C-alpha cells in the first residue's frame, strides 16, 4: 500500500520539481502542469470525456454494435425505442443505435481529415504572412480573403459537382473553407510576437527567417489555433451533416448522421426517433468539442 | 569599436534619432541617458541591426554598416530590458543557450553552456528550467549568458536593470562590471538611471528628443559638472525628492 | 493623541495555499506613511486590502481593520462603495491602465465627483476644471476635452490625482504613483501630491519600492519583506535602520556620487 503511494508521490515530486535535471524531465513536467491545470476545469474534462467516448465508439463500433448497420428487416421498420432496439429502427428496419455507432466513424473521420488539411495550411500561411510582411503578407492575405468569401456549402456543392459526391471530397471541400480563420489567427499572433525581444535575440544570433518562424513563432501560435480548431469542430460536424442532408457527403447506405436525419425527415411527426437520435448525437458531439475548446483556451492561453 | 556619424533613424515620417554622432573605443563602456521618447533605445537597435530605416555612416568593429544588411554577425550582441520578454517562453534555458551555438555551427555545446551559466552566477540546476520557473534576476542572467555565449566583442545593453527589484539590480550591475573586466568587452548602455550609468560606464551622452545634448565623462557627471540645463535637471531629479517643509 | 485614522491588526491575505500578506499590523493618524518593499513583499495587497479591492481568489482576514472607527471587515459591499472614493482614495501606477480610454478626462473627474456628492452636471464640470487647475495643468479647458491617449504619462497621473482628490477624501493610498513616469516628471507629480496632501490634511499611504522617495516624502516608514513588516520607524531614521533586510536595500541603491 505504502509502496504504491510512495511511488506516486515520487513521480509527482519528480514532475513538479522546480529544478529539472534533464530535458525530458523539463518537458514532462510542463505537460504535467498543463494536464493538472486542465483537470481543474470540470466542464472541459466533460468535453474531453465526450470526445474520447466518441473516439472509442468509433474505433470499437464493429465490436459493440448490436446489429450490422446495413442489415435491413422490413418487418420491423419504424419500431420505437424498446428492448430489442434501444433507439428504435429506421424506415428500412435497420437498428438506429448500430448505425449511430458506425456513423461516429464517419463523423470523426471527416473531422480528422478536415483538421489535418486545414490547420497546417492555415498556420503556415498565417505565420509566413505575419513574419514576412510586405507584399508576401498582402498576397497571402488577399488569398485568404478570397477563400473566406466563399460560403462553405456553395463551395462544397461546386466541388462535389466537379469531383463527385463522397466523404473524402466533402472533407476536402470543408477544409478548403476552414483554413482562412486559422491563417488570420496565426497572422495576428505572429504580428504580436515578431516584435518581441526573444525574436530579436534570435535574429542577433543569426537565425534564418524560416528557423524563427518554424521553431520560435509557430509553437506559440499553436495554442490559439488549437483552441480555434476545437471550437470549429462543432461547425465542421454540422456542415458535414448538412452535406449529408443534401446527399453530397456520405452516400447511402453509409450511416452518416446528417444523411440519417435527411432520411428521417419524412417521419418526423409520428416516428420522431428516426431523425431525433442522429440529431442528438450531433448535438452531443458538437457540445463535447465546444467544451473541450473552451477548456483548452483557458489552459493554453498564455497568461504568463 | 563604433564610429557613428550623422545617424538619423526614422519611424515612418518622424525622425526619432536626429543627426547623432559618437565614437566608442574598443574596451570602452559608453552610456546613453535619456527619458522615454528620447530615441536612445532606437540608437541601440540601429547598432544591433534591428532597425533598418536609418541614414548616416556607421562603422562597427571595423566594418562599415549598411541599413539593408541587417545581420551584424556574432561580434555584436544585446541584452534587453524586460527579462520576461527576452526569453522564449517555451524553450528551456538549455535550448535558449544551445541555439546560438547550433546556428553558428559551434561544437561543444554542453561545455560552453555550463561555462556560460557559471560565468553569470547560475549553476547547472537552472539549465533545464523554463523561464516561468526563474525569477526576474535569474532570467536576466540567462539573457546575459545567451548574449555572451557567442563571445561577442560589443555588448549592447537596453535598460538591463530597470525591470528588476532594487537588490537584484545591484547584483546584475556588479555582474556586468565583472564580465566587462574579465572579457575586455565594449559596452553601449542605455538607461534613464544616471546612477546605473555612472557605475558601469566610462563616458556618457545625454539624449533628448533624438539629439545628443551633452557628452561627458562619468567623472565629470559624478562631480556634478553639467553645463547643459537638461542634464542639470536630470542630475537634480536623480538626487531624489526634496520635501517642501510646510507647517 | 488623536484617534487613529486607520487601524490594521494582523492582516492576512491568502491566495490558495500561500499567504501573500502574513500578519501585518499598524495604525496611522493623518500622517504620511510609506510602505517599502520589493516585488512579492505584499505591499500593494496591503494597500488594496484597506479598500477591500482584492483580486479574485484572494481571501482577506484580520483581527481588526478599521477606518475612522468604521469596521471595514464587517461592512457590506454597499457601505464599502460609499467609502471608496468619498473617504478612501487610491492612485495607481500607470494612467494608461487606470483611466477609461474612451471617456474624456474631464468627464472622468466630473463623474468621480458626482458619484459621491450631489451635484448638477454643471457644478461637476466646474469642480473638474478647478481640480485640473489644482494639479497645475496649464490649459484646463483644453485638457478637459482630451482622451487619455492624447495626454502624456505625467499629465495622466495628474488627472488621476485630480479625479481621486475631487471628492475630498480623508485617506489617500498611492501605489507606486510615480514609478511609470520619467524622472523629471516624477518630481513634478510628487510636488503636486505633496502640496495637495498638506493642504487638505489628508492621511497618505505611499507604497513604493523606492527607499529614498519614502524617506524624503513620508513621516513614517514600514519595510515589508515577503508579507511581513520587518522594520517600522520614522522616515528620517531609515538610514540608520537596524534590520538586515533594510540595510541590504539601503546598500543596494545605485549611488551617483560614490565611486
PDB file of C-alpha atoms in Angstrom, chain A residues 109-122 147-148 150 152-153 155-156 159 167-183 232 235-236 239-240 243:
ATOM      1  CA  UNK A 109     -13.112  10.670 -39.989  1.00  0.00           C
ATOM      2  CA  UNK A 110     -14.373  13.845 -41.596  1.00  0.00           C
ATOM      3  CA  UNK A 111     -13.358  15.927 -38.581  1.00  0.00           C
ATOM      4  CA  UNK A 112      -9.862  14.436 -38.533  1.00  0.00           C
ATOM      5  CA  UNK A 113      -9.412  14.892 -42.265  1.00  0.00           C
ATOM      6  CA  UNK A 114     -10.553  18.498 -42.183  1.00  0.00           C
ATOM      7  CA  UNK A 115      -8.248  19.279 -39.270  1.00  0.00           C
ATOM      8  CA  UNK A 116      -5.293  17.533 -40.836  1.00  0.00           C
ATOM      9  CA  UNK A 117      -5.667  19.588 -44.004  1.00  0.00           C
ATOM     10  CA  UNK A 118      -6.880  22.957 -42.792  1.00  0.00           C
ATOM     11  CA  UNK A 119      -4.893  23.547 -39.622  1.00  0.00           C
ATOM     12  CA  UNK A 120      -1.360  23.160 -41.023  1.00  0.00           C
ATOM     13  CA  UNK A 121      -2.226  25.211 -44.095  1.00  0.00           C
ATOM     14  CA  UNK A 122      -3.759  27.993 -42.020  1.00  0.00           C
ATOM     15  CA  UNK A 147     -11.382  31.734 -49.555  1.00  0.00           C
ATOM     16  CA  UNK A 148     -13.130  33.441 -46.658  1.00  0.00           C
ATOM     17  CA  UNK A 150     -16.766  31.609 -50.330  1.00  0.00           C
ATOM     18  CA  UNK A 152     -18.998  26.645 -47.366  1.00  0.00           C
ATOM     19  CA  UNK A 153     -21.986  24.858 -48.731  1.00  0.00           C
ATOM     20  CA  UNK A 155     -18.192  25.625 -52.487  1.00  0.00           C
ATOM     21  CA  UNK A 156     -18.918  22.105 -51.357  1.00  0.00           C
ATOM     22  CA  UNK A 159     -16.618  20.681 -55.569  1.00  0.00           C
ATOM     23  CA  UNK A 167     -16.873  11.644 -47.772  1.00  0.00           C
ATOM     24  CA  UNK A 168     -13.368  12.445 -48.931  1.00  0.00           C
ATOM     25  CA  UNK A 169     -14.468  15.170 -51.297  1.00  0.00           C
ATOM     26  CA  UNK A 170     -16.820  16.590 -48.718  1.00  0.00           C
ATOM     27  CA  UNK A 171     -13.996  16.754 -46.193  1.00  0.00           C
ATOM     28  CA  UNK A 172     -11.728  18.432 -48.737  1.00  0.00           C
ATOM     29  CA  UNK A 173     -14.366  20.991 -49.557  1.00  0.00           C
ATOM     30  CA  UNK A 174     -14.917  21.814 -45.896  1.00  0.00           C
ATOM     31  CA  UNK A 175     -11.186  22.032 -45.266  1.00  0.00           C
ATOM     32  CA  UNK A 176     -10.772  24.481 -48.130  1.00  0.00           C
ATOM     33  CA  UNK A 177     -13.055  26.970 -46.440  1.00  0.00           C
ATOM     34  CA  UNK A 178     -11.991  26.142 -42.890  1.00  0.00           C
ATOM     35  CA  UNK A 179      -8.350  27.233 -43.094  1.00  0.00           C
ATOM     36  CA  UNK A 180      -8.716  31.050 -43.546  1.00  0.00           C
ATOM     37  CA  UNK A 181      -9.712  31.800 -39.932  1.00  0.00           C
ATOM     38  CA  UNK A 182      -6.702  29.829 -38.718  1.00  0.00           C
ATOM     39  CA  UNK A 183      -4.487  31.851 -41.014  1.00  0.00           C
ATOM     40  CA  UNK A 232     -14.695  24.860 -35.071  1.00  0.00           C
ATOM     41  CA  UNK A 235     -19.272  23.666 -37.024  1.00  0.00           C
ATOM     42  CA  UNK A 236     -17.499  21.094 -39.170  1.00  0.00           C
ATOM     43  CA  UNK A 239     -21.577  21.263 -42.162  1.00  0.00           C
ATOM     44  CA  UNK A 240     -20.777  17.623 -42.828  1.00  0.00           C
ATOM     45  CA  UNK A 243     -23.820  17.991 -46.789  1.00  0.00           C
TER      46      UNK A 243
END
